[in-house]
Amino acid sequence: APMRSLTGKRVIVTAGPTHEPIDPVRYIANRSSGKQGFAIAAALARLGADVRLIAGPVMLPTPAGVTRIDVETAREMAQAVDTALPADAAVMVAAVADWRVDAIAGQKIKKGDAQPALTLTENPDILAELGRSARRPRLLIGFAAETERVIEHAAAKRARKQADWIVANDVSGDVMGGDANTIHLITADGVEHWAKLPKDEVAARLAGKIADALQ
Ligand code: C5P
């Protein structure tokens, strides 16, 4: 078999959570560790890709050979993705916050002030926007963490966001932040069920499939 290579191919990877500020010292966040996205960026770089890793706030080292762009909010992530285009492929692994605080307080909200009420506004869906963009990468990959009817929900997400592949992650018995993932890969051709694998093996497999698809 020919050597799999991504030399000369640009791949965007989003990873980690986003933080949505409430005031200068507080934010809304989620439990995404960034580990799976960073592992995918590392695996793509090992195959020679020009990787742009757009990372939410995580305490992880930058993988070898990867260009990392740190962001905090969903809107900053959307902007960084736009700046990294054009790309041959994009792997959207980030757990982007669905909502942000409508009016961020300019000063720290003090205890003893009137009890604060947060009004939330929907964030841009970065994957869906890329799916309908004129600059859509040839191979667009989304993730879906599901706790039930995993395949059905992920297939619906694939259609709705116009992704080529959805990497569905069964998180029913699991929480974010672990070191292994149980994956179902949904493509136009159907569904592949992968055994429970360490995140770096999920990453290596996925990177190999991306190299084959961009061949
Ligand atoms: O709709 P849901 O959040 O389950 O979709 C998950 C997929 O969509 C992931 O690939 C995630 O990175 C992407 N996403 C995004 N921007 C959002 C929400 C999700 O890119 N605002």
XYZ file of N, CA and C and ligand atoms in Angstrom:
666
model
N 0.855 -1.205 0.000
C 0.000 0.000 0.000
C 0.880 1.240 0.000
N 0.454 2.310 -0.692
C 1.258 3.537 -0.706
C 1.289 4.168 0.688
N 2.375 4.881 0.975
C 2.479 5.599 2.248
C 1.382 6.652 2.330
N 0.691 6.678 3.445
C -0.299 7.735 3.656
C 0.425 9.029 3.975
N 0.060 10.101 3.287
C 0.703 11.382 3.545
C -0.285 12.526 3.392
N -0.082 13.549 4.204
C -0.881 14.775 4.107
C 0.018 15.970 3.780
N 1.189 15.687 3.251
C 2.112 16.760 2.892
C 1.451 17.693 1.875
N 1.544 18.999 2.152
C 0.958 19.986 1.235
C -0.518 20.238 1.485
N -1.107 19.536 2.449
C -2.533 19.733 2.746
C -2.695 20.546 4.032
N -3.558 21.536 3.988
C -3.864 22.287 5.211
C -5.122 21.722 5.873
N -5.022 21.512 7.173
C -6.165 21.004 7.934
C -6.382 21.888 9.167
N -7.598 22.370 9.318
C -7.994 23.140 10.498
C -8.575 22.170 11.529
N -8.146 22.325 12.771
C -8.729 21.530 13.864
C -9.178 22.506 14.946
N -10.433 22.414 15.389
C -10.847 23.168 16.572
C -10.884 22.201 17.754
N -10.535 22.703 18.930
C -10.448 21.810 20.098
C -10.732 22.568 21.382
N -11.122 21.800 22.384
C -11.310 22.362 23.718
C -12.678 23.003 23.889
N -12.882 23.619 25.041
C -14.133 24.332 25.308
C -14.016 25.758 24.806
N -15.057 26.533 24.914
C -14.899 27.985 24.854
C -15.315 28.531 26.214
N -14.824 29.718 26.530
C -15.221 30.433 27.748
C -16.004 31.663 27.324
N -17.134 31.850 27.921
C -17.997 32.979 27.587
C -18.091 33.886 28.806
N -17.489 35.079 28.731
C -17.397 35.930 29.917
C -18.746 36.431 30.428
N -18.802 36.552 31.755
C -19.951 37.159 32.445
C -19.569 38.589 32.853
N -18.377 38.698 33.414
C -17.795 39.992 33.803
C -16.283 39.811 33.706
N -15.451 40.786 34.111
C -14.001 40.629 33.873
C -13.369 39.427 34.579
N -14.032 38.847 35.576
C -13.395 37.745 36.322
C -14.173 36.431 36.245
N -15.324 36.419 35.609
C -16.151 35.199 35.605
C -16.537 34.809 34.186
N -16.763 33.483 34.013
C -17.169 33.004 32.691
C -18.020 31.753 32.801
N -18.700 31.425 31.702
C -19.429 30.166 31.547
C -18.538 29.242 30.726
N -18.436 27.982 31.153
C -17.539 27.036 30.477
C -18.178 25.659 30.407
N -17.479 24.692 29.827
C -17.909 23.294 29.868
C -16.711 22.404 30.150
N -16.954 21.110 30.277
C -15.913 20.191 30.761
C -15.014 19.624 29.680
N -15.066 20.140 28.468
C -14.184 19.620 27.418
C -12.722 19.750 27.832
N -11.956 18.666 27.657
C -10.535 18.675 28.046
C -9.629 19.130 26.904
N -10.115 19.017 25.673
C -9.272 19.311 24.509
C -8.398 18.145 24.075
N -8.388 17.064 24.851
C -7.434 15.962 24.578
C -7.646 15.334 23.208
N -8.910 15.059 22.838
C -9.141 14.395 21.548
C -8.746 15.298 20.382
N -9.091 16.568 20.459
C -8.734 17.487 19.375
C -7.227 17.653 19.248
N -6.530 17.766 20.379
C -5.068 17.903 20.341
C -4.431 16.629 19.785
N -4.978 15.477 20.144
C -4.439 14.209 19.623
C -4.633 14.136 18.110
N -5.762 14.621 17.623
C -6.013 14.617 16.174
C -5.050 15.572 15.467
N -4.852 16.739 16.035
C -3.894 17.689 15.447
C -2.503 17.061 15.377
N -2.091 16.386 16.432
C -0.768 15.736 16.465
C -0.673 14.657 15.394
N -1.715 13.850 15.253
C -1.696 12.746 14.285
C -1.652 13.283 12.850
N -2.377 14.363 12.600
C -2.372 14.974 11.255
C -0.987 15.533 10.934
N -0.356 16.164 11.926
C 0.983 16.725 11.721
C 1.998 15.615 11.462
N 1.840 14.490 12.130
C 2.757 13.353 11.891
C 2.669 12.868 10.450
N 1.496 13.050 9.814
C 1.360 12.645 8.404
C 1.790 13.772 7.459
N 2.265 14.889 8.026
C 2.834 15.938 7.188
C 1.915 17.102 6.899
N 0.704 17.108 7.485
C -0.247 18.199 7.211
C 0.231 19.512 7.813
N -0.206 20.609 7.189
C -0.051 21.959 7.742
C -1.274 22.159 8.654
N -1.090 21.920 9.943
C -2.222 21.899 10.876
C -2.373 23.246 11.567
N -3.561 23.819 11.519
C -3.913 25.017 12.277
C -4.843 24.581 13.395
N -4.310 24.511 14.606
C -5.075 24.051 15.771
C -5.645 25.264 16.483
N -6.952 25.433 16.402
C -7.607 26.579 17.034
C -8.176 26.089 18.354
N -7.518 26.528 19.425
C -7.738 25.920 20.740
C -8.424 26.881 21.688
N -9.496 26.396 22.305
C -10.093 27.100 23.433
C -9.165 26.978 24.638
N -9.564 27.544 25.784
C -8.688 27.552 26.961
C -8.485 26.148 27.539
N -7.319 25.576 27.303
C -6.934 24.277 27.873
C -5.473 24.347 28.283
N -5.105 23.498 29.241
C -3.712 23.458 29.701
C -3.052 22.247 29.069
N -2.842 22.284 27.768
C -2.213 21.157 27.070
C -1.051 21.701 26.249
N 0.033 20.916 26.154
C 1.163 21.358 25.328
C 0.800 21.318 23.849
N 1.412 22.204 23.081
C 1.181 22.243 21.628
C 1.875 21.045 20.990
N 1.145 20.220 20.226
C 1.783 19.057 19.592
C 2.865 19.487 18.603
N 3.859 18.637 18.422
C 4.979 18.918 17.515
C 4.483 19.189 16.105
N 5.018 20.255 15.504
C 4.725 20.529 14.096
C 3.384 21.176 13.847
N 2.693 21.591 14.909
C 1.343 22.157 14.779
C 1.384 23.659 15.022
N 0.675 24.429 14.206
C 0.509 25.865 14.455
C -0.740 26.052 15.295
N -0.555 26.617 16.491
C -1.664 26.743 17.446
C -2.132 28.187 17.543
N -3.438 28.373 17.502
C -4.036 29.695 17.688
C -4.954 29.589 18.895
N -4.623 30.302 19.969
C -5.434 30.245 21.189
C -6.564 31.260 21.141
N -7.749 30.827 21.503
C -8.913 31.709 21.575
C -9.646 31.446 22.881
N -10.537 32.364 23.195
C -11.310 32.189 24.424
C -12.785 31.915 24.117
N -13.394 32.753 23.311
C -14.844 32.673 23.104
C -15.190 32.003 21.768
N -16.479 31.653 21.627
C -16.957 31.060 20.371
C -16.762 32.021 19.211
N -17.014 33.288 19.450
C -16.873 34.245 18.352
C -15.417 34.410 17.932
N -14.505 34.362 18.914
C -13.077 34.390 18.557
C -12.691 33.135 17.780
N -13.282 31.996 18.163
C -12.982 30.742 17.455
C -13.473 30.829 16.008
N -14.671 31.356 15.820
C -15.231 31.499 14.463
C -14.320 32.388 13.614
N -13.836 33.472 14.198
C -12.961 34.397 13.487
C -11.631 33.725 13.120
N -11.091 32.953 14.057
C -9.802 32.270 13.811
C -9.942 31.206 12.726
N -11.077 30.523 12.695
C -11.326 29.529 11.633
C -11.349 30.249 10.293
N -12.051 31.357 10.239
C -12.144 32.123 9.002
C -10.760 32.541 8.507
N -9.933 33.015 9.436
C -8.578 33.469 9.089
C -7.705 32.317 8.586
N -7.966 31.100 9.080
C -7.142 29.935 8.693
C -7.539 29.368 7.328
N -8.665 29.818 6.775
C -9.101 29.341 5.458
C -8.242 29.989 4.364
N -8.127 29.366 3.186
C -8.741 28.097 2.788
C -8.003 26.885 3.356
N -8.724 25.785 3.464
C -8.134 24.543 3.970
C -8.686 23.363 3.173
N -7.911 22.293 3.132
C -8.366 21.085 2.439
C -9.362 20.307 3.281
N -9.185 20.391 4.599
C -10.101 19.677 5.504
C -10.219 20.462 6.799
N -11.324 20.264 7.497
C -11.493 20.843 8.834
C -12.112 19.783 9.729
N -11.556 19.676 10.919
C -12.043 18.708 11.903
C -12.486 19.511 13.119
N -13.796 19.593 13.308
C -14.350 20.482 14.320
C -14.630 19.677 15.590
N -13.648 19.678 16.478
C -13.731 18.850 17.680
C -14.151 19.677 18.894
N -14.052 20.997 18.790
C -14.311 21.847 19.953
C -15.732 21.689 20.482
N -15.849 21.778 21.784
C -17.152 21.841 22.444
C -17.505 23.320 22.606
N -17.983 23.884 21.517
C -18.264 25.322 21.478
C -19.491 25.609 22.354
N -19.409 26.651 23.154
C -20.565 27.027 23.987
C -21.740 27.396 23.082
N -22.902 26.865 23.385
C -24.085 27.180 22.574
C -24.543 28.620 22.794
N -24.304 29.135 24.004
C -24.781 30.478 24.318
C -23.678 31.325 24.923
N -23.796 32.611 24.768
C -22.925 33.568 25.449
C -23.805 34.541 26.212
N -23.169 35.247 27.141
C -23.901 36.246 27.918
C -24.144 37.460 27.033
N -25.374 37.875 27.001
C -25.809 38.947 26.108
C -25.070 40.254 26.388
N -25.058 40.666 27.652
C -24.416 41.941 28.021
C -23.354 41.646 29.083
N -22.078 41.624 28.647
C -20.984 41.343 29.576
C -20.779 42.575 30.458
N -20.752 42.375 31.783
C -20.572 43.507 32.697
C -19.152 44.043 32.559
N -19.026 45.362 32.509
C -17.709 45.983 32.344
C -16.868 45.911 33.611
N -17.523 45.830 34.736
C -16.835 45.734 36.027
C -17.304 44.476 36.741
N -16.506 44.011 37.687
C -16.880 42.828 38.456
C -18.226 43.049 39.143
N -19.124 42.095 38.956
C -20.431 42.181 39.612
C -20.209 41.897 41.098
N -20.683 42.804 41.965
C -20.396 42.700 43.400
C -21.543 42.008 44.116
N -21.156 41.134 45.056
C -22.138 40.541 45.949
C -22.777 41.685 46.714
N -24.086 41.600 46.920
C -24.749 42.718 47.598
C -25.422 43.660 46.615
N -24.945 43.650 45.342
C -25.709 44.343 44.298
C -27.004 43.562 44.098
N -27.873 44.077 43.272
C -29.090 43.338 42.931
C -28.679 41.964 42.387
N -29.453 40.936 42.729
C -29.119 39.577 42.273
C -29.019 39.558 40.749
N -27.874 39.129 40.195
C -27.717 39.223 38.739
C -28.578 38.194 38.002
N -29.085 38.592 36.860
C -29.791 37.684 35.959
C -29.035 37.684 34.650
N -28.740 36.503 34.136
C -27.987 36.420 32.895
C -28.941 36.162 31.736
N -28.905 37.019 30.750
C -29.639 36.770 29.511
C -28.645 36.218 28.504
N -28.987 35.105 27.890
C -28.057 34.428 26.986
C -28.487 34.601 25.534
N -27.496 34.661 24.667
C -27.694 34.792 23.216
C -27.016 33.609 22.550
N -27.602 33.088 21.481
C -27.006 31.940 20.814
C -25.703 32.329 20.119
N -24.718 31.456 20.239
C -23.447 31.658 19.545
C -23.549 31.189 18.104
N -22.645 31.669 17.237
C -22.615 31.138 15.875
C -22.267 29.650 15.903
N -22.873 28.873 15.001
C -22.489 27.465 14.841
C -21.383 27.424 13.789
N -20.157 27.262 14.260
C -18.984 27.400 13.388
C -18.996 26.316 12.310
N -19.310 25.100 12.698
C -19.355 23.986 11.741
C -20.443 24.217 10.691
N -21.636 24.587 11.128
C -22.740 24.783 10.176
C -22.439 25.943 9.220
N -21.802 26.989 9.752
C -21.450 28.127 8.879
C -20.419 27.716 7.833
N -19.472 26.884 8.258
C -18.472 26.390 7.315
C -19.132 25.489 6.275
N -20.115 24.718 6.708
C -20.816 23.799 5.809
C -21.501 24.503 4.650
N -21.960 25.726 4.899
C -22.650 26.442 3.818
C -21.805 27.553 3.208
N -20.545 27.631 3.636
C -19.663 28.684 3.143
C -19.156 28.376 1.729
N -18.885 29.424 0.958
C -18.259 29.264 -0.365
C -16.845 28.714 -0.205
N -16.248 28.906 0.983
C -14.883 28.432 1.226
C -14.873 27.120 2.028
N -15.962 26.386 1.936
C -16.066 25.099 2.631
C -14.902 24.186 2.249
N -14.176 23.653 3.234
C -13.115 22.697 2.900
C -13.712 21.475 2.190
N -12.892 20.828 1.373
C -13.368 19.668 0.618
C -13.859 18.568 1.564
N -13.190 18.415 2.681
C -13.596 17.390 3.655
C -13.905 18.083 4.983
N -15.165 18.025 5.367
C -15.612 18.727 6.580
C -16.119 17.686 7.588
N -15.499 17.699 8.752
C -15.766 16.660 9.744
C -16.239 17.296 11.044
N -17.373 16.817 11.536
C -17.893 17.289 12.817
C -17.867 16.183 13.853
N -18.006 16.562 15.093
C -18.108 15.614 16.197
C -19.501 15.708 16.800
N -19.922 14.645 17.417
C -21.208 14.646 18.103
C -21.098 13.791 19.347
N -21.218 14.412 20.487
C -21.243 13.672 21.751
C -22.706 13.407 22.078
N -23.068 12.141 22.139
C -24.482 11.795 22.353
C -24.597 10.805 23.506
N -25.727 10.855 24.177
C -25.973 9.909 25.274
C -27.038 8.880 24.915
N -27.775 9.088 23.833
C -28.824 8.145 23.422
C -29.054 8.275 21.933
N -29.597 7.206 21.312
C -29.871 7.190 19.863
C -28.733 7.863 19.110
N -27.524 7.370 19.413
C -26.285 8.010 18.970
C -26.237 8.159 17.447
N -26.505 7.059 16.731
C -26.370 7.053 15.266
C -27.399 7.997 14.637
N -28.625 7.871 15.123
C -29.724 8.673 14.578
C -29.451 10.176 14.753
N -29.058 10.557 15.957
C -28.788 11.972 16.216
C -27.590 12.467 15.410
N -26.581 11.614 15.302
C -25.377 12.033 14.584
C -25.654 12.146 13.084
N -26.450 11.240 12.543
C -26.787 11.303 11.115
C -27.592 12.565 10.824
N -28.485 12.916 11.723
C -29.268 14.146 11.553
C -28.348 15.360 11.589
N -27.368 15.321 12.485
C -26.398 16.430 12.596
C -25.574 16.552 11.318
N -25.198 15.423 10.749
C -24.421 15.413 9.504
C -25.182 16.137 8.396
N -26.462 15.850 8.285
C -27.284 16.477 7.248
C -27.483 17.960 7.556
N -27.826 18.260 8.798
C -28.162 19.636 9.176
C -26.979 20.577 8.996
N -25.771 20.088 9.333
C -24.585 20.956 9.286
C -23.796 20.784 7.991
N -24.297 19.942 7.088
C -23.644 19.712 5.791
C -22.198 19.265 5.956
N -21.973 18.386 6.935
C -20.639 17.804 7.126
C -20.527 16.551 6.270
N -19.288 16.201 5.897
C -19.079 14.945 5.173
C -19.109 13.763 6.145
N -18.409 13.923 7.249
C -18.364 12.864 8.263
C -18.780 13.447 9.611
N -19.427 12.607 10.395
C -19.629 12.928 11.804
C -18.989 11.820 12.632
N -18.137 12.233 13.538
C -17.525 11.309 14.469
C -18.401 11.332 15.721
N -19.209 10.278 15.861
C -20.155 10.243 16.975
C -19.506 9.525 18.142
N -19.653 10.138 19.275
C -18.982 9.701 20.478
C -20.061 9.322 21.480
N -20.093 8.058 21.874
C -21.099 7.620 22.837
C -20.620 7.977 24.242
N -21.249 8.982 24.829
C -20.814 9.447 26.155
C -21.802 9.032 27.242
N -22.631 8.018 26.932
C -23.673 7.627 27.899
C -23.085 7.167 29.230
N -22.091 6.257 29.169
C -21.539 5.751 30.426
C -20.324 6.525 30.876
N -20.061 7.612 30.212
C -18.757 8.255 30.275
C -18.929 9.733 30.618
N -17.866 10.383 30.987
C -17.902 11.842 31.071
C -16.765 12.385 30.228
N -16.792 13.656 29.927
C -15.698 14.268 29.176
C -14.426 14.224 30.017
N -13.291 14.230 29.337
C -12.026 14.326 30.064
C -11.306 13.000 30.215
N -11.945 11.875 29.829
C -11.299 10.572 29.929
C -10.239 10.394 28.857
N -9.614 9.207 28.841
C -8.523 8.979 27.892
C -8.904 8.047 26.750
N -10.157 7.606 26.707
C -10.596 6.714 25.630
C -11.933 7.186 25.080
N -12.234 6.737 23.852
C -13.486 7.108 23.205
C -14.068 5.911 22.452
N -15.387 5.796 22.473
C -16.085 4.806 21.644
C -16.743 5.566 20.500
N -16.282 5.267 19.279
C -16.613 6.081 18.111
C -17.484 5.320 17.127
N -18.429 6.031 16.546
C -19.157 5.561 15.366
C -18.922 6.626 14.306
N -18.345 6.215 13.177
C -18.038 7.172 12.114
C -19.147 7.130 11.079
N -19.839 8.266 10.926
C -20.970 8.333 9.998
C -20.546 9.106 8.760
N -20.651 8.440 7.615
C -20.290 9.061 6.332
C -21.446 8.851 5.361
N -21.256 9.320 4.110
C -22.290 9.106 3.089
C -22.467 7.618 2.813
N -21.427 6.830 3.095
C -21.476 5.394 2.786
C -22.100 4.562 3.895
N -22.323 5.158 5.062
C -22.900 4.374 6.161
C -22.166 4.629 7.458
N -22.170 3.609 8.327
C -21.635 3.779 9.679
C -20.552 2.741 9.944
N -19.438 3.213 10.488
C -18.383 2.305 10.975
C -18.398 2.341 12.489
N -18.417 1.183 13.107
C -18.367 1.129 14.570
C -16.951 0.776 14.989
N -16.346 1.626 15.787
C -14.987 1.372 16.266
C -15.063 0.852 17.712
N -14.142 -0.030 18.035
C -14.046 -0.485 19.428
C -13.614 0.697 20.296
N -13.823 0.583 21.602
C -13.331 1.623 22.514
C -11.815 1.710 22.406
N -11.312 2.901 22.089
C -9.880 3.075 21.830
C -9.346 4.269 22.608
N -8.059 4.235 22.948
C -7.432 5.435 23.524
C -7.563 6.601 22.535
N -7.619 7.818 23.055
C -7.837 8.981 22.192
C -6.751 9.137 21.133
N -5.514 8.759 21.450
C -4.485 8.917 20.412
C -4.628 7.871 19.315
N -5.235 6.715 19.629
C -5.483 5.736 18.555
C -6.672 6.154 17.701
N -7.703 6.733 18.330
C -8.811 7.320 17.561
C -8.241 8.354 16.600
N -7.333 9.172 17.097
C -6.737 10.244 16.294
C -5.939 9.681 15.123
N -5.129 8.666 15.367
C -4.296 8.086 14.303
C -5.166 7.476 13.205
N -6.204 6.765 13.618
C -7.125 6.171 12.646
C -7.816 7.227 11.805
N -8.301 8.257 12.486
C -9.029 9.311 11.777
C -8.090 10.047 10.814
N -6.874 10.326 11.265
C -5.907 11.013 10.402
C -5.609 10.169 9.161
N -5.491 8.872 9.330
C -5.261 7.979 8.198
C -6.406 8.026 7.202
N -7.615 8.035 7.724
C -8.797 8.095 6.852
C -8.869 9.440 6.118
N -8.459 10.501 6.804
C -8.450 11.829 6.165
C -7.426 11.821 5.025
N -6.270 11.236 5.270
C -5.251 11.162 4.215
C -5.773 10.385 3.018
N -6.452 9.283 3.258
C -7.020 8.482 2.152
C -8.045 9.305 1.376
N -8.905 10.040 2.119
C -9.987 10.783 1.472
C -9.454 11.950 0.643
N -8.326 12.535 1.064
C -7.783 13.700 0.339
C -6.818 13.271 -0.771
N -6.602 11.986 -0.889
C -5.665 11.457 -1.892
C -6.069 11.882 -3.284
O -24.823 20.781 17.716
P -23.662 20.178 18.444
O -22.985 21.127 19.400
O -23.951 18.852 19.072
O -22.617 19.871 17.265
C -21.336 19.440 17.542
C -20.436 19.729 16.362
O -20.640 21.058 15.883
C -18.985 19.657 16.720
O -18.258 19.319 15.560
C -18.689 21.080 17.179
O -17.326 21.404 17.097
C -19.511 21.869 16.178
N -20.016 23.154 16.699
C -19.500 24.354 16.220
N -20.010 25.555 16.684
C -20.994 25.572 17.589
C -21.531 24.370 18.086
C -21.012 23.179 17.623
O -18.585 24.325 15.388
N -21.470 26.735 18.019
